[in-house]
Tab-separated table of C-alpha atoms in Angstrom:
chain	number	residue	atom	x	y	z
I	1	UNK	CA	23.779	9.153	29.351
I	2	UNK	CA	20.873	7.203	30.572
I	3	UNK	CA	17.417	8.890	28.793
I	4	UNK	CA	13.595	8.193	30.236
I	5	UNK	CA	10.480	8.201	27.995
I	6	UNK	CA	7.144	7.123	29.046
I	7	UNK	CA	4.135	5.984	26.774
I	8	UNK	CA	0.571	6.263	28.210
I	9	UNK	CA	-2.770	5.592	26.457
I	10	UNK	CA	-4.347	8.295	28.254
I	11	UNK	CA	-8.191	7.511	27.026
I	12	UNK	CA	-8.876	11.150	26.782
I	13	UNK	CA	-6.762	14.007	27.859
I	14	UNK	CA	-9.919	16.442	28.440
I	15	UNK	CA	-11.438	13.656	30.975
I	16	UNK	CA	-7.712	13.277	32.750
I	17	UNK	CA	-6.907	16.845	32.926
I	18	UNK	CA	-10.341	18.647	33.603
I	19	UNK	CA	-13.186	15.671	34.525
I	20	UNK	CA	-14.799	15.987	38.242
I	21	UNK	CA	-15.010	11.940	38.408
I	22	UNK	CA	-13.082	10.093	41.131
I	23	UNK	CA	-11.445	8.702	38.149
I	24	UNK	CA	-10.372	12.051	36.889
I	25	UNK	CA	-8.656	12.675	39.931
I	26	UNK	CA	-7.046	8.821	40.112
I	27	UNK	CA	-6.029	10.080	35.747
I	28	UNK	CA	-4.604	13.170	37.538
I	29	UNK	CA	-1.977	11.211	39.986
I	30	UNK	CA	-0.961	8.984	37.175
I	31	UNK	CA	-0.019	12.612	35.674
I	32	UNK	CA	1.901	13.378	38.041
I	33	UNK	CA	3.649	10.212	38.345
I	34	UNK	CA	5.160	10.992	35.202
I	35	UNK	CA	5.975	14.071	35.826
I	36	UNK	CA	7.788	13.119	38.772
I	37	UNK	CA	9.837	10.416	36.685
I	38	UNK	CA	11.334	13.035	34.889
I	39	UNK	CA	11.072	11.441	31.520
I	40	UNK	CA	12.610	12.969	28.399
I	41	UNK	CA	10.305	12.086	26.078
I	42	UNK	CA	5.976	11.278	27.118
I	43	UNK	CA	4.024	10.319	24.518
I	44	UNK	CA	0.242	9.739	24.884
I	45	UNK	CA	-2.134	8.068	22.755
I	46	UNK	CA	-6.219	8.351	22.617
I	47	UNK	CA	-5.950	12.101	23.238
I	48	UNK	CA	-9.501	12.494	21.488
I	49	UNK	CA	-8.925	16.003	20.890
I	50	UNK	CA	-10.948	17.350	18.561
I	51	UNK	CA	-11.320	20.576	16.055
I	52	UNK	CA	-12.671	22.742	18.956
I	53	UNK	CA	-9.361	25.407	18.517
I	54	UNK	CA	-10.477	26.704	22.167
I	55	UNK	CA	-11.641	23.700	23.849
I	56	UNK	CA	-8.210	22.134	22.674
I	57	UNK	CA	-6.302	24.766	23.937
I	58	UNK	CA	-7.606	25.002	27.123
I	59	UNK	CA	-6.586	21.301	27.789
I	60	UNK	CA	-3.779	21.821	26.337
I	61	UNK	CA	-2.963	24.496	28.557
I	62	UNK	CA	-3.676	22.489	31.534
I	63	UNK	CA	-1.310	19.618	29.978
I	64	UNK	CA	1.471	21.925	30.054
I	65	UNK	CA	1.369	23.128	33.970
I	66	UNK	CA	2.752	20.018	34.728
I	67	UNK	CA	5.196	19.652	31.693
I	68	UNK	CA	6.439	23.907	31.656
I	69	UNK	CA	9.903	22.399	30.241
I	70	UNK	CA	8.527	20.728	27.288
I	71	UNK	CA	8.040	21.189	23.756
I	72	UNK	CA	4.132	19.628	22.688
I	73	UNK	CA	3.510	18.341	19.549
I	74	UNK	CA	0.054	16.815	18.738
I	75	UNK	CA	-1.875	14.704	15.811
I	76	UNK	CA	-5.648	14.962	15.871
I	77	UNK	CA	-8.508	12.620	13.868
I	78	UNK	CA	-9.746	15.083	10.716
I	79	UNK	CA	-11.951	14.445	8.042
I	80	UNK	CA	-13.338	12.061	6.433
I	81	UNK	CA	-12.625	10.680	9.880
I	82	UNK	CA	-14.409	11.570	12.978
I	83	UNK	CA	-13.324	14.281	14.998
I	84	UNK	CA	-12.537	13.567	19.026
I	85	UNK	CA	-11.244	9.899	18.024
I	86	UNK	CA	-8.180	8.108	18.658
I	87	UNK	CA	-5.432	11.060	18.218
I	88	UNK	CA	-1.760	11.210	19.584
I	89	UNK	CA	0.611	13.527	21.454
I	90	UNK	CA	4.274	13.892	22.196
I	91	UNK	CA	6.158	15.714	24.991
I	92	UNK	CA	9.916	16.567	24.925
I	93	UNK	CA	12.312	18.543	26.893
I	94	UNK	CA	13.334	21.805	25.448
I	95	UNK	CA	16.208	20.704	26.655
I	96	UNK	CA	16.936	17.967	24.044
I	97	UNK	CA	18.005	18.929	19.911
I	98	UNK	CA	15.115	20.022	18.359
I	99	UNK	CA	13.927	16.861	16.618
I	100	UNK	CA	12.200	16.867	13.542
I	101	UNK	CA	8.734	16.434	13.799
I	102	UNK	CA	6.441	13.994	11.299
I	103	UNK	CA	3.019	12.891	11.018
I	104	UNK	CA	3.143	9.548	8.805
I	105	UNK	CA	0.744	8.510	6.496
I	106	UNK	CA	1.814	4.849	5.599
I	107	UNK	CA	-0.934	3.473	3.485
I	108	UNK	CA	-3.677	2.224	5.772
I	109	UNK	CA	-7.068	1.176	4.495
I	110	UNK	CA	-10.321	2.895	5.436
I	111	UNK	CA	-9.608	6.256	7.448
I	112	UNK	CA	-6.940	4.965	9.840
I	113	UNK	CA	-4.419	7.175	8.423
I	114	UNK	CA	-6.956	10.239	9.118
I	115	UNK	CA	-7.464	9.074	12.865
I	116	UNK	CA	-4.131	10.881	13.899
I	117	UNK	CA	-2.467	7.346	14.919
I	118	UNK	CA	0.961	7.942	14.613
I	119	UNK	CA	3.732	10.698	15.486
I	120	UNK	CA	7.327	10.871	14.855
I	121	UNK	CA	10.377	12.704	16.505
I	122	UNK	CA	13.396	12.456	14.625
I	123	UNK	CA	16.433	13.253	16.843
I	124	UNK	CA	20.254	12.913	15.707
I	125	UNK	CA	20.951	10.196	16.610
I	126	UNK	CA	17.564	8.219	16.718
I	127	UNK	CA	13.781	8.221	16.063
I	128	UNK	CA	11.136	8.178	18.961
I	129	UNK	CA	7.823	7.318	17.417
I	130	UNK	CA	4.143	6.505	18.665
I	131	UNK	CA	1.263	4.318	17.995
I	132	UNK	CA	-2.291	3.958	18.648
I	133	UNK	CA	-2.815	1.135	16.670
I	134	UNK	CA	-6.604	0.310	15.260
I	135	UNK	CA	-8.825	-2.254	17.105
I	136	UNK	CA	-9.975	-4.919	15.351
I	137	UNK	CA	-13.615	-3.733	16.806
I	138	UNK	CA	-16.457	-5.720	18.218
I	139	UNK	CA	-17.138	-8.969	16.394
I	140	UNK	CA	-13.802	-8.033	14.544
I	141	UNK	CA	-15.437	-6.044	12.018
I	142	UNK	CA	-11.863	-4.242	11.179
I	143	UNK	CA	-9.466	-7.106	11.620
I	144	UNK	CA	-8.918	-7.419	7.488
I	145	UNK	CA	-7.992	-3.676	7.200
I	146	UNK	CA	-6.336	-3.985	10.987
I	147	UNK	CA	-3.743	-6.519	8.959
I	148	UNK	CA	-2.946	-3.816	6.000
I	149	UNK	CA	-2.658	-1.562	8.964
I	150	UNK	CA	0.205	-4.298	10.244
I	151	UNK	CA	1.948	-4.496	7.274
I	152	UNK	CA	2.073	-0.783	6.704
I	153	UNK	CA	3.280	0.125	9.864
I	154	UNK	CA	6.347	-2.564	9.986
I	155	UNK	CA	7.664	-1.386	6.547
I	156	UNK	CA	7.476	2.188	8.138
I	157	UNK	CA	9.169	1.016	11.179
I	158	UNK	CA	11.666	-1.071	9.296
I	159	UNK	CA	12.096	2.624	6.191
I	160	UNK	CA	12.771	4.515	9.738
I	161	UNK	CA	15.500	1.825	10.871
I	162	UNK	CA	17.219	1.569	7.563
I	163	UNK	CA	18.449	5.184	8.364
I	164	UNK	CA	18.957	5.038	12.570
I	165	UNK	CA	17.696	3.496	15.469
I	166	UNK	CA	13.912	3.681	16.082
I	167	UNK	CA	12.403	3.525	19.881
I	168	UNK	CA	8.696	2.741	18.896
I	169	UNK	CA	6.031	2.960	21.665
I	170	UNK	CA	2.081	2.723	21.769
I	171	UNK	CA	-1.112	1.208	22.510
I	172	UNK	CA	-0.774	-1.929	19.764
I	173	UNK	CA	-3.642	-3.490	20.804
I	174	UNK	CA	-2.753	-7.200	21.010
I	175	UNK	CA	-1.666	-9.250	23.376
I	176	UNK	CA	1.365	-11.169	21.983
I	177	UNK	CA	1.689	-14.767	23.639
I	178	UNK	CA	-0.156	-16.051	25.731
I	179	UNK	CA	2.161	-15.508	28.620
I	180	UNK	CA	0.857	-11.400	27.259
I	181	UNK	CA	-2.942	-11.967	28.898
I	182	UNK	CA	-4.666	-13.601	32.052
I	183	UNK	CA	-7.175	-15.829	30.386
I	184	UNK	CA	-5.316	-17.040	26.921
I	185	UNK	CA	-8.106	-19.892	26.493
I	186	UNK	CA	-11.218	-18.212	26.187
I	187	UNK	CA	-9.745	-15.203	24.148
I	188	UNK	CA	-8.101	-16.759	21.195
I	189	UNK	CA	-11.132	-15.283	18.835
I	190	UNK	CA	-11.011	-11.856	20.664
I	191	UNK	CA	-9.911	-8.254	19.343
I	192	UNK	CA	-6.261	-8.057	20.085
I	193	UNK	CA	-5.240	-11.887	20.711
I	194	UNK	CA	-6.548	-13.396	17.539
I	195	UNK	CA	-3.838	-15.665	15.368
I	196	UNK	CA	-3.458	-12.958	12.362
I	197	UNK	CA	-2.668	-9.900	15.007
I	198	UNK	CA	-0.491	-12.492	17.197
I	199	UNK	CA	1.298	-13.590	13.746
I	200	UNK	CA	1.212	-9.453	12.666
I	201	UNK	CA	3.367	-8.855	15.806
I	202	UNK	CA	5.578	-11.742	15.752
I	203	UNK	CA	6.520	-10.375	11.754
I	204	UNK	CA	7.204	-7.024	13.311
I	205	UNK	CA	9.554	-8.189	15.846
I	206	UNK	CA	10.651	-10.678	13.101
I	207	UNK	CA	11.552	-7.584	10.921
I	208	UNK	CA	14.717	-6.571	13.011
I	209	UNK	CA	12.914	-4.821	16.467
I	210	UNK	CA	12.807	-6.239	19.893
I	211	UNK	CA	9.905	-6.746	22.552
I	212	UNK	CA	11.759	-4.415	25.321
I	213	UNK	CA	10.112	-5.914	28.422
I	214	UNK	CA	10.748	-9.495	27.116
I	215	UNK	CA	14.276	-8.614	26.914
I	216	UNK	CA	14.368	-7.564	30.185
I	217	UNK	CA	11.924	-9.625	32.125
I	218	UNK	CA	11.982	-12.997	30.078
I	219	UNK	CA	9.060	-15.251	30.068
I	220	UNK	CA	7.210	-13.533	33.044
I	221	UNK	CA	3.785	-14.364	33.331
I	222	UNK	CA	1.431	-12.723	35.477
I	223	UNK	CA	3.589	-11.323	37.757
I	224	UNK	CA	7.452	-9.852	37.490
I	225	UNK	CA	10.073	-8.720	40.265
I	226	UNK	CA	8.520	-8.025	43.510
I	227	UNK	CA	4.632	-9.583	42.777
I	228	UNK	CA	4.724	-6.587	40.072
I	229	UNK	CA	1.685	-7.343	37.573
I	230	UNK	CA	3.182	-7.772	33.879
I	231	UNK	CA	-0.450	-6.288	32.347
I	232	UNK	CA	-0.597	-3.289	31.194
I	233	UNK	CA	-4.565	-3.126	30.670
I	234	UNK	CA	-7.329	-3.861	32.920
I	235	UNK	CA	-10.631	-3.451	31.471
I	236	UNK	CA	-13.037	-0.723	33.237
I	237	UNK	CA	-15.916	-3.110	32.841
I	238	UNK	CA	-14.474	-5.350	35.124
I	239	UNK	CA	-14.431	-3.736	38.673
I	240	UNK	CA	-12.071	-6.694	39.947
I	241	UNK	CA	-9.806	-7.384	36.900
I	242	UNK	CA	-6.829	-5.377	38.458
I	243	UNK	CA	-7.536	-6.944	41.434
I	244	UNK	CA	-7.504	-10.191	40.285
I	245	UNK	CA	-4.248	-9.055	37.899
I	246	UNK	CA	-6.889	-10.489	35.357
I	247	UNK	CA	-5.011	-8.015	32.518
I	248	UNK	CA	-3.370	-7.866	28.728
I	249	UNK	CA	-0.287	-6.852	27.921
I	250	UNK	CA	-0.433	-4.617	24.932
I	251	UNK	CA	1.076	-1.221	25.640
I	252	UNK	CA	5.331	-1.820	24.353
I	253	UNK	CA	8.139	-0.108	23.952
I	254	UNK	CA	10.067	-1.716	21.105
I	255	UNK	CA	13.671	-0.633	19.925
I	256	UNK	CA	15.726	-1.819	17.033
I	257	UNK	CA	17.443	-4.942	17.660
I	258	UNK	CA	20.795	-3.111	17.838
I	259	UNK	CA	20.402	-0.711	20.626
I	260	UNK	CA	18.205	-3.336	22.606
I	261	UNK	CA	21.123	-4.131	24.519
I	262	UNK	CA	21.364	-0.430	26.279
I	263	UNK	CA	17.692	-0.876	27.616
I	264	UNK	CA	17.770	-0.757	31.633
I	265	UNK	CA	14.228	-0.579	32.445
I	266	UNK	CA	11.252	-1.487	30.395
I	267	UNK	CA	7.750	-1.719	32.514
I	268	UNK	CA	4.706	-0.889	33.870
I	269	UNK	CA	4.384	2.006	35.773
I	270	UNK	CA	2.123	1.791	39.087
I	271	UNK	CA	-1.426	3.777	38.970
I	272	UNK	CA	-2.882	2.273	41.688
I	273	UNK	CA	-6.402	1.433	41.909
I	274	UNK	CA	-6.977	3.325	38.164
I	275	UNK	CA	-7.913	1.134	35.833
I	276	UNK	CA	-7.566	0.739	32.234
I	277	UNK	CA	-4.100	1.455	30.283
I	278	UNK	CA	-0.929	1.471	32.746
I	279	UNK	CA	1.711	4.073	31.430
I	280	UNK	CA	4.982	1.753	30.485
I	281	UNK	CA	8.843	3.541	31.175
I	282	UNK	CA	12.003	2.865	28.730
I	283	UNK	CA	15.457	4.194	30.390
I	284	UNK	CA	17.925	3.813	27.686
């Protein structure tokens, strides 16, 4: 049986779902994109919901017309954090076993594990989790505690693989190789292509879990089959970057090395002139 999950840093449900911006509306079709995939599994990062029960619901609510054969499950930022940060949410079919549901505290510094970073699903036969992983901030204020962050989260990948197979998606914020970004040269001192978060990655994959998309698509740079772009983030700031295909790559699907092998499609998923994060599919 062939299984579909998709993995979208959303950048804020309540602006996707119920904004009035042309941008909204562009957030909107990328919704329904996924929808239309079918997947079996969504999970979304950056939700920024916050402790507003009724606010939350009502987004939540509006979430769920397009999902009505799901099962949500959500982790929010709470104190000492700030509220309406970061946050992550997972969507599964009703359909599926009913998976085991964790929220993972794994050590990190500061209040990263408040910030509601990271969800798990623990099925029978495997473990779906998701990331938002911290940014290392402007002028890379957090890039010391974004390392502890690193080497937490591999030993919880690698704890999760010593009992099954783990399919680990997210927003990881960093740009592997340089084949990962449009303009390698004059980003090597950036937030999410510096040499400690390039080396944190390479230890992850290093630790027995493989770079889905590489397996597939090899060393594509720039572009993939068919002129597709292999970026996965276009900054907003830039009105021509996904024009240009002047992107990162930083939004993955990883599996354990064993089960890398039954991976048919890892990529981007089209959102047309949106900018920002591009939702990436896993079939499986």
């Amino acid at each position: 049986m062939v299984h579909t999950l998709v993995s979208w840093n959303i950048d804020s449900l309540n602006a996707a779902l119920l904004g009035k911006s042309s941008r909204s509306a562009l957030s909107l079709k990328v919704v329904e994109t996924i929808r239309d995939l079918g997947p079996d599994v969504v999970a979304i990062q950056e939700t920024k919901l916050n402790g507003d029960q009724k606010k939350s619901a009502g987004i939540l609510k509006a979430l769920m017309r397009y999902f009505p054969d799901y099962q949500e499950v959500d982790r929010r930022s709470e104190a000492p954090a700030r509220t309406g940060y970061a946050g992550t949410l997972m969507l599964y079919r009703k359909s599926l076993p009913e998976p085991t549901v964790t929220r993972p505290r794994i050590g990190a510094p500061e209040t990263m594990d408040d910030e509601g970073r990271m969800l798990t699903l623990e099925f029978p036969d495997c473990f779906v989790t998701t990331v938002y992983t911290p940014n290392s901030g402007s002028g890379l204020v957090r890039l010391k505690p974004r390392g502890v962050w690193d080497d937490c989260y591999r030993r919880y990948l690698q704890e999760l693989d010593a009992r099954k197979p783990v399919l680990a998606c997210g927003d990881f914020n960093v740009a592997h190789e340089e084949i990962d970004i449009a303009n390698p040269a004059s980003n090597h001192h950036s937030a999410g292509f510096t040499d400690q978060e390039r080396e944190k990655f390479g230890l992850l994959l290093d630790a027995g879990f493989t770079d889905t998309f590489r397996k597939i698509h090899g060393d594509a740079a720039g572009f993939y089959d068919d002129h597709r772009s292999v970026y996965t983030w276009f900054a907003q700031r830039a009105p021509k970057s996904k024009i240009n295909n002047s992107g990162w790559r930083i939004d993955y699907w990883l599996t354990s090395n064993r089960i890398a092998d039954q991976v048919s499609t890892s990529e981007p998923v089209d959102t047309g002139e949106r900018q920002d994060h591009l939702p990436i599919l896993l079939r499986i």
